[in-house]
Every structure is written in structure tokens, then in C-alpha cells.
Tab-separated table of C-alpha atoms (C1' of nucleotides) in Angstrom:
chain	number	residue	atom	x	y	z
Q	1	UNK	CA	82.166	187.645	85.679
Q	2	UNK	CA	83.273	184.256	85.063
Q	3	UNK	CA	85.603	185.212	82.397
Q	4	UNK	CA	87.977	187.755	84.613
Q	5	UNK	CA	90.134	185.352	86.449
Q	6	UNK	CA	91.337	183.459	83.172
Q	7	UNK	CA	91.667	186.873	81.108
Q	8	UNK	CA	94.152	188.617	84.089
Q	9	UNK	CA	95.988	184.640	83.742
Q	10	UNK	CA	96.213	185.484	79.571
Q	11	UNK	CA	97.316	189.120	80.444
Q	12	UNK	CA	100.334	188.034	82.961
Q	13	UNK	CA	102.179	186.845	79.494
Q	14	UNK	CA	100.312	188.441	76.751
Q	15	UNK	CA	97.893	191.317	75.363
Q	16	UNK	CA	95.149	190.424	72.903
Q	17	UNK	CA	92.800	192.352	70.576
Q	18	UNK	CA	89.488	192.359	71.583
Q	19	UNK	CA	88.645	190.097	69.038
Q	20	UNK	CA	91.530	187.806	69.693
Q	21	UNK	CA	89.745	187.487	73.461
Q	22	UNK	CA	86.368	187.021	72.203
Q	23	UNK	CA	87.605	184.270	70.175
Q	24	UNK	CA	89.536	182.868	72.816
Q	25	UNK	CA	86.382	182.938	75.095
Q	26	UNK	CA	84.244	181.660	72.611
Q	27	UNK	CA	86.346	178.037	72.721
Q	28	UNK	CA	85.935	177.833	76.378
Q	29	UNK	CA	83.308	175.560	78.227
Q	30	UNK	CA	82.449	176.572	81.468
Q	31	UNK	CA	81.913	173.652	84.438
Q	32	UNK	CA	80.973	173.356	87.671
Q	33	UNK	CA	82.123	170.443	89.939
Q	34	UNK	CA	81.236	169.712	93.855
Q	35	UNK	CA	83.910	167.730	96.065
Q	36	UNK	CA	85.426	164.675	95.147
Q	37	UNK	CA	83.546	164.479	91.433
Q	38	UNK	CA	85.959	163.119	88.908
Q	39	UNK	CA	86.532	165.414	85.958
Q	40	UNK	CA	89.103	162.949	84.043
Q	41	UNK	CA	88.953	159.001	84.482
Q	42	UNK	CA	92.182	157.362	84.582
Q	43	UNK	CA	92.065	154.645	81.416
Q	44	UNK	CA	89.271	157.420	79.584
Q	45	UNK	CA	90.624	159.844	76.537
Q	46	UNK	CA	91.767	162.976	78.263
Q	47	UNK	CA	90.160	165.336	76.404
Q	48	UNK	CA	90.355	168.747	77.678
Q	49	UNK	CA	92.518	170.893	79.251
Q	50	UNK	CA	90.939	172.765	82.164
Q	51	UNK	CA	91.847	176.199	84.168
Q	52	UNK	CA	90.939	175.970	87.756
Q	53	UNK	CA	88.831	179.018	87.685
Q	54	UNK	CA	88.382	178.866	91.514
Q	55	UNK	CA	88.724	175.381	93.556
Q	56	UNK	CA	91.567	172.936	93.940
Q	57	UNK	CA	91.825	170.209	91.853
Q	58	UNK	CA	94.479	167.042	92.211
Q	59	UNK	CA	96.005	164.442	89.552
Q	60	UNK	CA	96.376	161.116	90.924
Q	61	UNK	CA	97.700	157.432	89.448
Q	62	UNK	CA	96.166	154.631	90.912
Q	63	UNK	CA	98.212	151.357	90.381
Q	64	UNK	CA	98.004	147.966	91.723
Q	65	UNK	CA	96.396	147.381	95.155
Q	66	UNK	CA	94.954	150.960	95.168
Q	67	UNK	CA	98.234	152.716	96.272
Q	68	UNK	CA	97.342	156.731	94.938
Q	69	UNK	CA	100.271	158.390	93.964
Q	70	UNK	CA	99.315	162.313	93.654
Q	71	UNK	CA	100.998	164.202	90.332
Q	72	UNK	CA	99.606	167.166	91.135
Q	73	UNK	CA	97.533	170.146	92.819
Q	74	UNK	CA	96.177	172.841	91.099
Q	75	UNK	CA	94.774	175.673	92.845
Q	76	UNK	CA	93.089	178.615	91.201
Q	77	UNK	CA	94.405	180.218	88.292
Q	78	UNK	CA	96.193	177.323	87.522
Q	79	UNK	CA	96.180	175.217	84.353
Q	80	UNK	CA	95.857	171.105	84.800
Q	81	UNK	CA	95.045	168.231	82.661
Q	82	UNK	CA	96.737	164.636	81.484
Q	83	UNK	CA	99.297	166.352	79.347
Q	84	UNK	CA	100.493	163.155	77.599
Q	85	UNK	CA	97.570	162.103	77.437
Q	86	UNK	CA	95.736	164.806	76.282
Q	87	UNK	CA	98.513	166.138	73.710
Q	88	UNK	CA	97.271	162.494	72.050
Q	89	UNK	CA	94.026	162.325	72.743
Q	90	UNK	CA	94.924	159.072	74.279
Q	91	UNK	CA	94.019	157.027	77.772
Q	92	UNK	CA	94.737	159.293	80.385
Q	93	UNK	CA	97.015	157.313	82.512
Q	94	UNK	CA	95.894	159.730	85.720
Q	95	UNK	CA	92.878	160.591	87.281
Q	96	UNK	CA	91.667	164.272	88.102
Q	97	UNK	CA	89.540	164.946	90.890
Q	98	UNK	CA	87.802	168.107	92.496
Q	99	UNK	CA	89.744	168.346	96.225
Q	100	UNK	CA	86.846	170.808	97.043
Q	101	UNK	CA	83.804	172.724	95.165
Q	102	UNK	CA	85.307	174.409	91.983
Q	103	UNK	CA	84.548	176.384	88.977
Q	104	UNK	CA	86.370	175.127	85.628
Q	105	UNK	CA	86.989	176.905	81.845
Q	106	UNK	CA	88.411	173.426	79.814
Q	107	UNK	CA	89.366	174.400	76.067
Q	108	UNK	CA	89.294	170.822	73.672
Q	109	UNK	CA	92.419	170.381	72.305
Q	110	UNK	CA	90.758	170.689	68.953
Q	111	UNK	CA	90.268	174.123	69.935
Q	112	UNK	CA	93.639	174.750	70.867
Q	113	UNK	CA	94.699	173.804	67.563
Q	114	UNK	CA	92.844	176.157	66.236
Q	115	UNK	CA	93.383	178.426	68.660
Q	116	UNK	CA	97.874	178.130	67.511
Q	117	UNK	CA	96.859	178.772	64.064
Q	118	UNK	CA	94.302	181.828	64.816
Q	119	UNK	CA	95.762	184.045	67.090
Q	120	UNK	CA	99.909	183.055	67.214
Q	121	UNK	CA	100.176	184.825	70.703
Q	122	UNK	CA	98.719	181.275	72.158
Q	123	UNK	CA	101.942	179.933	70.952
Q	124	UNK	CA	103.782	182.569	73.518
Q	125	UNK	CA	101.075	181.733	76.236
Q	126	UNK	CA	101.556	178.255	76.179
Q	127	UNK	CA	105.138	177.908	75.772
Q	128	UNK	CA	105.116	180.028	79.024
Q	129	UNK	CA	103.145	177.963	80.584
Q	130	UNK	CA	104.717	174.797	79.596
Q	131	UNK	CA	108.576	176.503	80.179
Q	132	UNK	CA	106.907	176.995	83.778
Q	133	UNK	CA	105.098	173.161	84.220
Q	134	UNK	CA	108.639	172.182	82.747
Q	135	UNK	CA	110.889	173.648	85.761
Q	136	UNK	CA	108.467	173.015	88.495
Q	137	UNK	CA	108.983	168.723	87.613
Q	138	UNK	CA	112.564	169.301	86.990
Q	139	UNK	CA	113.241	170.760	90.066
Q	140	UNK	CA	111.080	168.039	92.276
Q	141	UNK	CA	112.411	164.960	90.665
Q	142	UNK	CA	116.085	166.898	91.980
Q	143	UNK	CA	114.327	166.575	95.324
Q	144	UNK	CA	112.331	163.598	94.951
Q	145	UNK	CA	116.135	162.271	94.135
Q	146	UNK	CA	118.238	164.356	97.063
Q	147	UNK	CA	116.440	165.303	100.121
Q	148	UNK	CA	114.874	162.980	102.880
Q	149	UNK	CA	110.703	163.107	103.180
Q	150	UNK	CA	111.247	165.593	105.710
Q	151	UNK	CA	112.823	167.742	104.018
Q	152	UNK	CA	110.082	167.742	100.930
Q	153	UNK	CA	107.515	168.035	103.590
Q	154	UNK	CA	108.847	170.939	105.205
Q	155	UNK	CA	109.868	172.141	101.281
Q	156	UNK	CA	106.265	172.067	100.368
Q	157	UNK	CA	104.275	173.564	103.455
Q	158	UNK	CA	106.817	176.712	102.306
Q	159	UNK	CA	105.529	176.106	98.775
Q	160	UNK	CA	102.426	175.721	98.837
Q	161	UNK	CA	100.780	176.768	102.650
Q	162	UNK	CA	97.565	177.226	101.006
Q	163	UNK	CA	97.295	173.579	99.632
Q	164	UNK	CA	98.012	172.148	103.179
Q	165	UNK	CA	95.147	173.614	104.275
Q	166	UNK	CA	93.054	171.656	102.224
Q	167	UNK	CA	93.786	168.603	101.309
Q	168	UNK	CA	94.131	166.009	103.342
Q	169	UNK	CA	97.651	164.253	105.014
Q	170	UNK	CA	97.128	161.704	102.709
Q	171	UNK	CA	97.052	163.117	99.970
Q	172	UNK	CA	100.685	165.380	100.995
Q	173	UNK	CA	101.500	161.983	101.521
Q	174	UNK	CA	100.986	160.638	98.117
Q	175	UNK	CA	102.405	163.344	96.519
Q	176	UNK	CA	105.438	163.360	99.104
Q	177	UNK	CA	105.826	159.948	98.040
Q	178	UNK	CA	105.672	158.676	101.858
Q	179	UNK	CA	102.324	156.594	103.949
Q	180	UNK	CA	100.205	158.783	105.877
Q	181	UNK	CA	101.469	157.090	108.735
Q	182	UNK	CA	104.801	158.143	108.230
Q	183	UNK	CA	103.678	161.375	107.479
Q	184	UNK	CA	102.415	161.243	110.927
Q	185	UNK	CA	105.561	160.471	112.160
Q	186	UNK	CA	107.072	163.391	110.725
Q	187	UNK	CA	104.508	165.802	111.647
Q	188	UNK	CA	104.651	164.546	115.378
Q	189	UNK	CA	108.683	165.136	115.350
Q	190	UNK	CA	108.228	168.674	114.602
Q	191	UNK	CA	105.622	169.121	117.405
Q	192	UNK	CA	108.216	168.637	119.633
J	1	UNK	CA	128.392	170.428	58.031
J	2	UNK	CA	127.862	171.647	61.748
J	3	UNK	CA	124.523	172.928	61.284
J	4	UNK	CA	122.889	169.808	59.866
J	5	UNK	CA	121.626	168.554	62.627
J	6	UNK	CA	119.947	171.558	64.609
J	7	UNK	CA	118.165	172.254	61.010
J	8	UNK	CA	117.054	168.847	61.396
J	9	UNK	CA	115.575	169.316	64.055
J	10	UNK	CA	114.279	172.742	64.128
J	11	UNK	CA	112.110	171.230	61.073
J	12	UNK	CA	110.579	168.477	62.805
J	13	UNK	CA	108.466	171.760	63.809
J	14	UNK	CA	108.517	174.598	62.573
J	15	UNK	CA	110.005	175.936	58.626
J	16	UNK	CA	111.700	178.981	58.331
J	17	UNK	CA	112.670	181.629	55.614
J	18	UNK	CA	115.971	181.706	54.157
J	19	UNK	CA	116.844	184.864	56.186
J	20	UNK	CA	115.263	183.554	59.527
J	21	UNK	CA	117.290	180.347	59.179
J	22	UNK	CA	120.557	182.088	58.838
J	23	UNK	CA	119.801	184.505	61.747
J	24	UNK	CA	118.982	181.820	64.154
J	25	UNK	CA	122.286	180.293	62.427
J	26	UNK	CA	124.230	183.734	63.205
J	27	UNK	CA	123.571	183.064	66.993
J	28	UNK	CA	124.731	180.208	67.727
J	29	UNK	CA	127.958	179.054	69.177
J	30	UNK	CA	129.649	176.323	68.721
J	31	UNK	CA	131.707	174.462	71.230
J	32	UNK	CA	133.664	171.324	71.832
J	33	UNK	CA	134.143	169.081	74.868
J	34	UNK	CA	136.088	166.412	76.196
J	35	UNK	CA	134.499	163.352	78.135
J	36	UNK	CA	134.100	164.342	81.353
J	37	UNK	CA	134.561	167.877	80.814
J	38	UNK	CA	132.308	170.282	82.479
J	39	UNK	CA	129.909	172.914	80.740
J	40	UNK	CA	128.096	174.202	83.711
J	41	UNK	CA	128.958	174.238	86.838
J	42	UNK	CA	126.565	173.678	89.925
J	43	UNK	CA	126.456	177.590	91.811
J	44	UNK	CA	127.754	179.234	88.396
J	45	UNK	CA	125.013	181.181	86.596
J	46	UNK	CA	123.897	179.257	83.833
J	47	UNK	CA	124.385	181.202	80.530
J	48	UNK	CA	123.325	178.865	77.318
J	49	UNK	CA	120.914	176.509	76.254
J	50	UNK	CA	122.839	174.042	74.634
J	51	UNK	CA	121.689	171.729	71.603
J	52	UNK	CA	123.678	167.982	71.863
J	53	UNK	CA	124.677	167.706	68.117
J	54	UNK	CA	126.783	164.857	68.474
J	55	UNK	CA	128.064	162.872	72.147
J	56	UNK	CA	125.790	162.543	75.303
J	57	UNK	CA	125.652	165.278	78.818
J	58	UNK	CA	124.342	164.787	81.539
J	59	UNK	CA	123.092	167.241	84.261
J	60	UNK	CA	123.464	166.403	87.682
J	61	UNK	CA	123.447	167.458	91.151
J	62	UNK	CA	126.032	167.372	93.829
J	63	UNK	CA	124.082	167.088	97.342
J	64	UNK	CA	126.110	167.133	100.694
J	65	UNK	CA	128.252	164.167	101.341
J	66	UNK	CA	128.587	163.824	97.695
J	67	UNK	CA	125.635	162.042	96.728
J	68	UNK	CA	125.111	162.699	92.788
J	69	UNK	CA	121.279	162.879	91.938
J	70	UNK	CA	121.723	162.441	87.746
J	71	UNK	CA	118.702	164.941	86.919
J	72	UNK	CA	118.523	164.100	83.168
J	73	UNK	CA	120.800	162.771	80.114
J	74	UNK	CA	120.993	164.561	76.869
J	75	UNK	CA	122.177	162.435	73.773
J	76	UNK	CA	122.644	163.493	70.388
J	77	UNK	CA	119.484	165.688	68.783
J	78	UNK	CA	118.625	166.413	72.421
J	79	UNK	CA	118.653	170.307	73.753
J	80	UNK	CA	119.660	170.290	77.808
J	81	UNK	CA	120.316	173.274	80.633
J	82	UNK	CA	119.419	173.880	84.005
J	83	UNK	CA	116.652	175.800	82.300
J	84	UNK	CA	114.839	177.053	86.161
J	85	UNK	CA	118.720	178.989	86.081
J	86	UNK	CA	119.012	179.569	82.614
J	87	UNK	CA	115.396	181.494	82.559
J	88	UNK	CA	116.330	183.313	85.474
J	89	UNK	CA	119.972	183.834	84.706
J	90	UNK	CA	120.534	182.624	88.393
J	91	UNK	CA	123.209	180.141	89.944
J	92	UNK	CA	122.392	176.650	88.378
J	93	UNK	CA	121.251	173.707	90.809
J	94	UNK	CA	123.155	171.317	88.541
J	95	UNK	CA	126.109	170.693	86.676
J	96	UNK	CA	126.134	169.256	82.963
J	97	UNK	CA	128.642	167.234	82.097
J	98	UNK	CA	130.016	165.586	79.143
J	99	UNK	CA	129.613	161.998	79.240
J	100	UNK	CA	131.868	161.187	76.146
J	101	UNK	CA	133.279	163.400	73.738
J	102	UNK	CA	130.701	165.835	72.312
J	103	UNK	CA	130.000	168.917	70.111
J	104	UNK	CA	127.567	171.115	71.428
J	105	UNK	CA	125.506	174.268	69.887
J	106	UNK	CA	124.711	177.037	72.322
J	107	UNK	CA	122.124	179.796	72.336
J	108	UNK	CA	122.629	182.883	75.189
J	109	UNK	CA	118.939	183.641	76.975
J	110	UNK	CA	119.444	186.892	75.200
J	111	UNK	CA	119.520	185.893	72.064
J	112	UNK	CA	116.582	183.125	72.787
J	113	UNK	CA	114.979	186.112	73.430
J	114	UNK	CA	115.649	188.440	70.683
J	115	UNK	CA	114.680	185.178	68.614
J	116	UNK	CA	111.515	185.002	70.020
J	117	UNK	CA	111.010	188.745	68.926
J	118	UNK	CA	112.404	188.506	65.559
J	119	UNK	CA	111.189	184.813	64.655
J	120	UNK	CA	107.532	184.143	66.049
J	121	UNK	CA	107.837	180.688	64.946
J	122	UNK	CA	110.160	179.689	67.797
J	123	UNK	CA	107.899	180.326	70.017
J	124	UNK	CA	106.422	177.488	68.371
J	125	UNK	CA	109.463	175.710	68.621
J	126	UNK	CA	110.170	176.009	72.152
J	127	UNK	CA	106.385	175.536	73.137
J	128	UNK	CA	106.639	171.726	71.695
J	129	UNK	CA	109.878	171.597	73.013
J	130	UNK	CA	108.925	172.737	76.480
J	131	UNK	CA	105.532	170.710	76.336
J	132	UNK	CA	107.815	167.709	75.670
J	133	UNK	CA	110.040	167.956	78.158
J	134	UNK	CA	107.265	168.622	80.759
J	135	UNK	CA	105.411	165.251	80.072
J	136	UNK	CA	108.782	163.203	80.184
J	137	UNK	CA	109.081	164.767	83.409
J	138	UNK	CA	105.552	164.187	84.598
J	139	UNK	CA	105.825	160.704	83.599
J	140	UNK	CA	109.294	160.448	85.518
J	141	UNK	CA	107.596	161.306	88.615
J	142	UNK	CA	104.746	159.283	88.072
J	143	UNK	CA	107.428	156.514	87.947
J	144	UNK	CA	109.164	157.786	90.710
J	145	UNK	CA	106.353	157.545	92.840
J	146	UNK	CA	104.672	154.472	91.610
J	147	UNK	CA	106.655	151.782	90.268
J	148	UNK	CA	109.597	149.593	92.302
J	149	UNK	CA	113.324	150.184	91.339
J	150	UNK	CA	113.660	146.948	88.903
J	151	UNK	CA	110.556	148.157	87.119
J	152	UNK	CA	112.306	151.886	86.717
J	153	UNK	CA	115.117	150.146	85.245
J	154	UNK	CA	113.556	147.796	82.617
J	155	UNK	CA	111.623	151.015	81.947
J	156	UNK	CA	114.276	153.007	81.007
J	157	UNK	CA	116.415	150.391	79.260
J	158	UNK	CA	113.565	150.080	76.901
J	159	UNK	CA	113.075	153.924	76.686
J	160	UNK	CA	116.629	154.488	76.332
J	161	UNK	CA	118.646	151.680	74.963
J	162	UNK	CA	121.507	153.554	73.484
J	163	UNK	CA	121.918	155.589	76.740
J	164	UNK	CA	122.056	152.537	78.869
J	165	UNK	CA	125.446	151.350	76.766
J	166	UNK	CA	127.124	154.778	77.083
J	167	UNK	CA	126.880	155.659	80.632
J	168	UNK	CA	128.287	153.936	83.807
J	169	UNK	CA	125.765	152.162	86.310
J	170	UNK	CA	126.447	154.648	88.712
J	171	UNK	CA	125.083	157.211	86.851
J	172	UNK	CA	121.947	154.868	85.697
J	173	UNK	CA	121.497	154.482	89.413
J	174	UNK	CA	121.417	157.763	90.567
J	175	UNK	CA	119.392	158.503	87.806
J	176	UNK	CA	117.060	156.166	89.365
J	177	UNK	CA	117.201	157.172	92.453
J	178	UNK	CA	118.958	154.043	94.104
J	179	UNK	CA	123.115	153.281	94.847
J	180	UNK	CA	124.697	151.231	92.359
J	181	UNK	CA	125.394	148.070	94.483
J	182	UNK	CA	121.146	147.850	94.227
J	183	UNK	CA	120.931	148.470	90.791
J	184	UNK	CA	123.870	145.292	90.482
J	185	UNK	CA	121.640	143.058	92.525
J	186	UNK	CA	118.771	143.895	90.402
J	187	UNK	CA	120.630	143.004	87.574
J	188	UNK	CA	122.012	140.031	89.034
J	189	UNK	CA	118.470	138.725	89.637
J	190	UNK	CA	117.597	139.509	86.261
J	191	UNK	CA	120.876	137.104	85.242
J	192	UNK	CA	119.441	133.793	86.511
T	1	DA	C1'	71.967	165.292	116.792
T	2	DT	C1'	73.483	160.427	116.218
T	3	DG	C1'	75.492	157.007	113.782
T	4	DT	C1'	78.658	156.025	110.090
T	5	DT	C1'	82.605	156.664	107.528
T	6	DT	C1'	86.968	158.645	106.730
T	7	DT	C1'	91.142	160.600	108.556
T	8	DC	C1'	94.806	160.960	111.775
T	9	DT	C1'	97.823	159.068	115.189
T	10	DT	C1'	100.597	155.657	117.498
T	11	DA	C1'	103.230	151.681	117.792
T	12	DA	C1'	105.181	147.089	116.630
T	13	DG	C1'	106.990	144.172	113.276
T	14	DA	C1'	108.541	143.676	108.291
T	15	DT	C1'	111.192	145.022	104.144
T	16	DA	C1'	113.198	147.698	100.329
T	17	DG	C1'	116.879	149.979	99.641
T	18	DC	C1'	121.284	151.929	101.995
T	19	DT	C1'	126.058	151.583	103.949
T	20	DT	C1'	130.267	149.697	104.335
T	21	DA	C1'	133.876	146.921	102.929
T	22	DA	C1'	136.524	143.907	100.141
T	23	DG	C1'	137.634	141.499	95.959
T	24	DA	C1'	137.263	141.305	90.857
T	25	DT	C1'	137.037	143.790	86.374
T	26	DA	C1'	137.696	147.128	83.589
T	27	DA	C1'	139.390	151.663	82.117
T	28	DT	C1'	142.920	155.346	82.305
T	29	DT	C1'	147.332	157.186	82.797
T	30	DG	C1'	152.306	157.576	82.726
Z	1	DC	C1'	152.268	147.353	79.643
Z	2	DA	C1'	152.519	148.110	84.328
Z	3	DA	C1'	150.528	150.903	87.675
Z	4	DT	C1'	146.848	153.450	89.156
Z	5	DT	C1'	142.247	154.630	89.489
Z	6	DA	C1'	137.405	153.954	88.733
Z	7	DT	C1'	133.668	150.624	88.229
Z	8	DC	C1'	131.123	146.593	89.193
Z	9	DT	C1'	129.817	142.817	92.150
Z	10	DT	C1'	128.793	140.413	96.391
Z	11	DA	C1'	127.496	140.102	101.017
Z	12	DA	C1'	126.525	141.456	105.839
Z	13	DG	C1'	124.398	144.476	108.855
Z	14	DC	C1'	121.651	148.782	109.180
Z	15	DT	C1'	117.964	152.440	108.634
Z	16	DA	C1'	114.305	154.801	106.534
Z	17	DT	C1'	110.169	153.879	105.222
Z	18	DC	C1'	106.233	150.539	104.864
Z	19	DT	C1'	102.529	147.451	106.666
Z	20	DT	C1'	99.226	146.261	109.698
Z	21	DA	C1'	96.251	147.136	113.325
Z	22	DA	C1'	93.613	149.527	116.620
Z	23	DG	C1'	92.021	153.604	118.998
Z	24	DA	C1'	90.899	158.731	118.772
Z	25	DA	C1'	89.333	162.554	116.258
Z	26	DA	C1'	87.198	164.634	112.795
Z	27	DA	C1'	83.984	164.826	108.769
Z	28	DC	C1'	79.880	163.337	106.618
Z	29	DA	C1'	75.326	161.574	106.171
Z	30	DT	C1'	70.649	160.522	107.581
DNA sequence: ATGTTTTCTTAAGATAGCTTAAGATAATTG
DNA sequence: CAATTATCTTAAGCTATCTTAAGAAAACAT
């Protein structure tokens, strides 16, 4: 059922009631999205924050003259949204986009409100979840800041092998913080 | 009195009981440093979770060829560790150091824990606190990856004008990501 | 299937940011 | 306060990464 892959995500950190689940399952939406649809606009409120039930999804900035710069992948059984953003219920300042056909729970952040003040074993989830988010940025600005693009690339193939397979160079690319062509460059180097 | 400032803080958030106030009190330790003096050490396990209540740290890390990569500042009212190292009670990537004279309040990950057990309502705590820190970081490498060096430098003289009067360029730089004779020809440029 | 669009590769020329080095200021130490 | 050490600035030459462009390969659409 839809419900199992989100419930064994809840039950890594925590254990509910019954009713505590139901509740829980009660708040979520479920949607479906094919390739490349856009769940979250960049410059539209960011209003929900979504478990990748089965897909891959990717946060991207856009700036001036279209450069993408990727924030993020999340595969399945990961949690993604606009966390600024959404924490305010302000203009997202990233886009979020389906890398491939994918199944979604999203939860409002009204609901997660309530949810905090219902069942106070959210407040455990979440600051699990967050403690986790937190680390995984801290530890790639160290190597956005230390190591060469080779390095990273070579970093996150051992990271994340199922990703590469995925998405597109360009998008590594983004994220890497490097061109595709360079990329390329890289990639060809290693052939060798 | 010492403990002003934590409660301070710790209220932003959460309140407390008389009782739970005085145990959280009861586990904290409190400890004094010189400038420059080291409270972590890069490769040492990294025991506390330290709260800034008065002075500025700064975590960094040493790469080969001694390039320093400054991974975050902490000023006063702040709460700073290698916390990847701290969670797992592992060698820490980085070292924090004291950037002036400060006094610092420390908490041991096993009494964070036993916290957690005895005081649900610092797992409410640490959730904003962890949800905070996650979106500066997010934002940082949405800067990182998207902006040009003078822009990440009027950018964080605006976010962090007291910082930017306590700390040498050096350490602004590599905070930046960029050597110190750049960030004095940006601000030469900025001069005219 | 065939044509169309996007992605990937390669390579040449351009540039942001790095390295080195030396002098000028400022901070620290005895 | 003189001496030492660290920081800041400036400038020249250097390198990693970017830009542009064009062809090859793959993906997508009709």
C-alpha cells in the first residue's frame, strides 16, 4: 500500500500508537508526478513538504542568464522541500522538479503544526531528520570549500551511485558546482 | 549570572518547569578560553556541544598544505560543534577555535541524550535549532554555487556585521571560499 | 521509424580566482 | 618601546574552470 514506505521511514526513529499513525496518515496528500513536472515554482509560496515515496526528485536555483545550480536530490524515502521557504510560508527561492516518474506524500505545514502539538514524537522525528539534513550541508560546504571538482565528483559517485544513474551530467554538474563540459573533462581523465 | 544567557535562549522556544530548568542547569559545564585557544581539535573525538555565552569560535578545517576552509563562526547566543562527530562520537573533521576571549557552556552527547529522555521539550529545542542551522546551510550552498565572490561578501557583511569587525580577512576569506589577497582586491574595488 | 531536440564530448580561447613575493600596517611579545 | 610576528595590500604571472562552438550520440516526439 501506498502508506508502507513512509510508515517503515517514521519507524527508523520512532514507534506510534495506532492512532497516532492514523492521524499522521490522515494529514498526508498523496501525488503523482511524470518526468520533468514541477512540483514547487521558484518565486511561488512553498507550501508543502513532500516524502519521495518512490522517484527522484531535484532542487534547483535558477539565477541570472539561466545558470541552474542543483541544491539537492532526493531519492526515495527521502524528505525534500524549500525549507526556508516553507518554514515561512514564503517565496520559495528554489525550484523542485520530478528527475523521473514519482509517487509523493506532502504534509502542509499547517498540518505539521498540528501534527508538533498532537502527537510530541513528531518533535523527535523531525529533529532527526533535520540533525541529519543539518550534517549532510555541513559536511559539503567543508568540501565545496577544500577539495578540487574531482575530488567531489569522485566523492559523490561513492555517495550516491544510484543518483548517477539517473540524472543527467548536467545536472552532477550543477550540483558539483562545475559546466558539463568540464565535467566531461573529468570524466574523460578517468577513462584513461 | 552565568546561566542568563542559555535561559535566554532556551526560552526563545521552549518553557520549562522549575525542576527541568535546574536539571538541564545541573549538566552543564562551564569553561573558559583564551583567544586563539583551541576547544576541539581536528582528528580528536568531539565530546560537547558547546553554547557561545559570551566571545566568538570558529570551526575550521585544516586540508593538506595548510589550506584553512573556515566551516562556520559562532558568536555570542550561538551553539557550535562538529555535530556529524559529536553525534557519532567519532574523530572531528574540524577544529573550533576561539577567536577572542570567550566563555563557553558545554553539554556531553550523553547527557543531550538523557535530556532528551527526561525533558521532551528539548527535543523541541534542538528540532528548531537543527532546522535552523540546516537552512543557513542550504542557503550557504545556494550561495556557494550561485553568486560571484564580491556578492558572497556584501552578503555576509550585511548578514553578519558584528562578525566581520571581530575576525581577520583571512578567516572571512576562507570562509568564503577565496585567498585573502582576492578578498583585498574586492575590497579595494569597492574603495573607489 | 524518422526527424527533432537534448545531452555529451572535444577543443580553443577567455577569465575568475590562485600563487608567489615583497612592502606596508598592524598586532603581539619580551 | 623595540623587536618580532602576523595581517593586509598590491601586482605579476599562472591554473582551474568557464565560454563558446560544433559534431556525435542519445533521448524524445510525431
Amino acid at each position: 500500500m501506498v502508506y508502507s514506505n513512509i510508515l517503515k521511514n517514521l519507524h527508523k526513529h520512532i514507534s506510534l500508537t495506532q492512532e497516532e499513525e492514523e492521524y499522521f496518515l490522515s494529514l498526508l496528500k498523496y501525488q503523482e508526478v511524470s518526468k520533468k513536472d514541477v512540483v514547487l515554482h521558484q518565486g511561488e509560496v512553498c507550501k508543502h513538504l513532500y516524502f519521495v515515496n518512490s522517484g527522484l526528485l531535484r532542487a534547483f536555483f535558477t539565477g541570472q542568464e539561466t545558470k541552474e545550480a542543483t541544491i539537492m536530490f532526493a531519492m526515495e524515502d527521502w524528505w525534500i522541500t524549500d525549507m526556508h521557504c516553507f518554514l515561512q510560508q514564503s517565496a520559495a527561492m528554489v525550484s523542485i522538479q520530478a528527475v523521473e516518474a514519482s509517487t509523493l506524500l506532502k504534509l502542509s505545514k499547517h498540518d505539521l503544526d498540528s501534527l508538533y502539538s498532537t502527537v510530541p514524537a513528531f518533535e523527535r522525528f523531525f529533529r532527526i531528520l533535520m540533525q541529519n539534513a543539518y550534517v549532510r550541508e555541513q559536511v559539503r560546504v567543508l568540501e565545496n570549500l577544500s577539495l578540487p571538482a574531482e575530488v567531489r565528483y569522485t566523492n559523490f559517485m561513492k555517495k550516491y551511485p544510484q543518483i548517477v544513474q539517473q540524472v543527467t551530467q548536467k545536472q552532477i554538474a550543477s550540483y558539483l558546482g562545475i559546466t558539463p563540459e568540464f565535467l566531461s573533462a573529468i570524466r574523460a581523465t578517468k577513462r584513461l
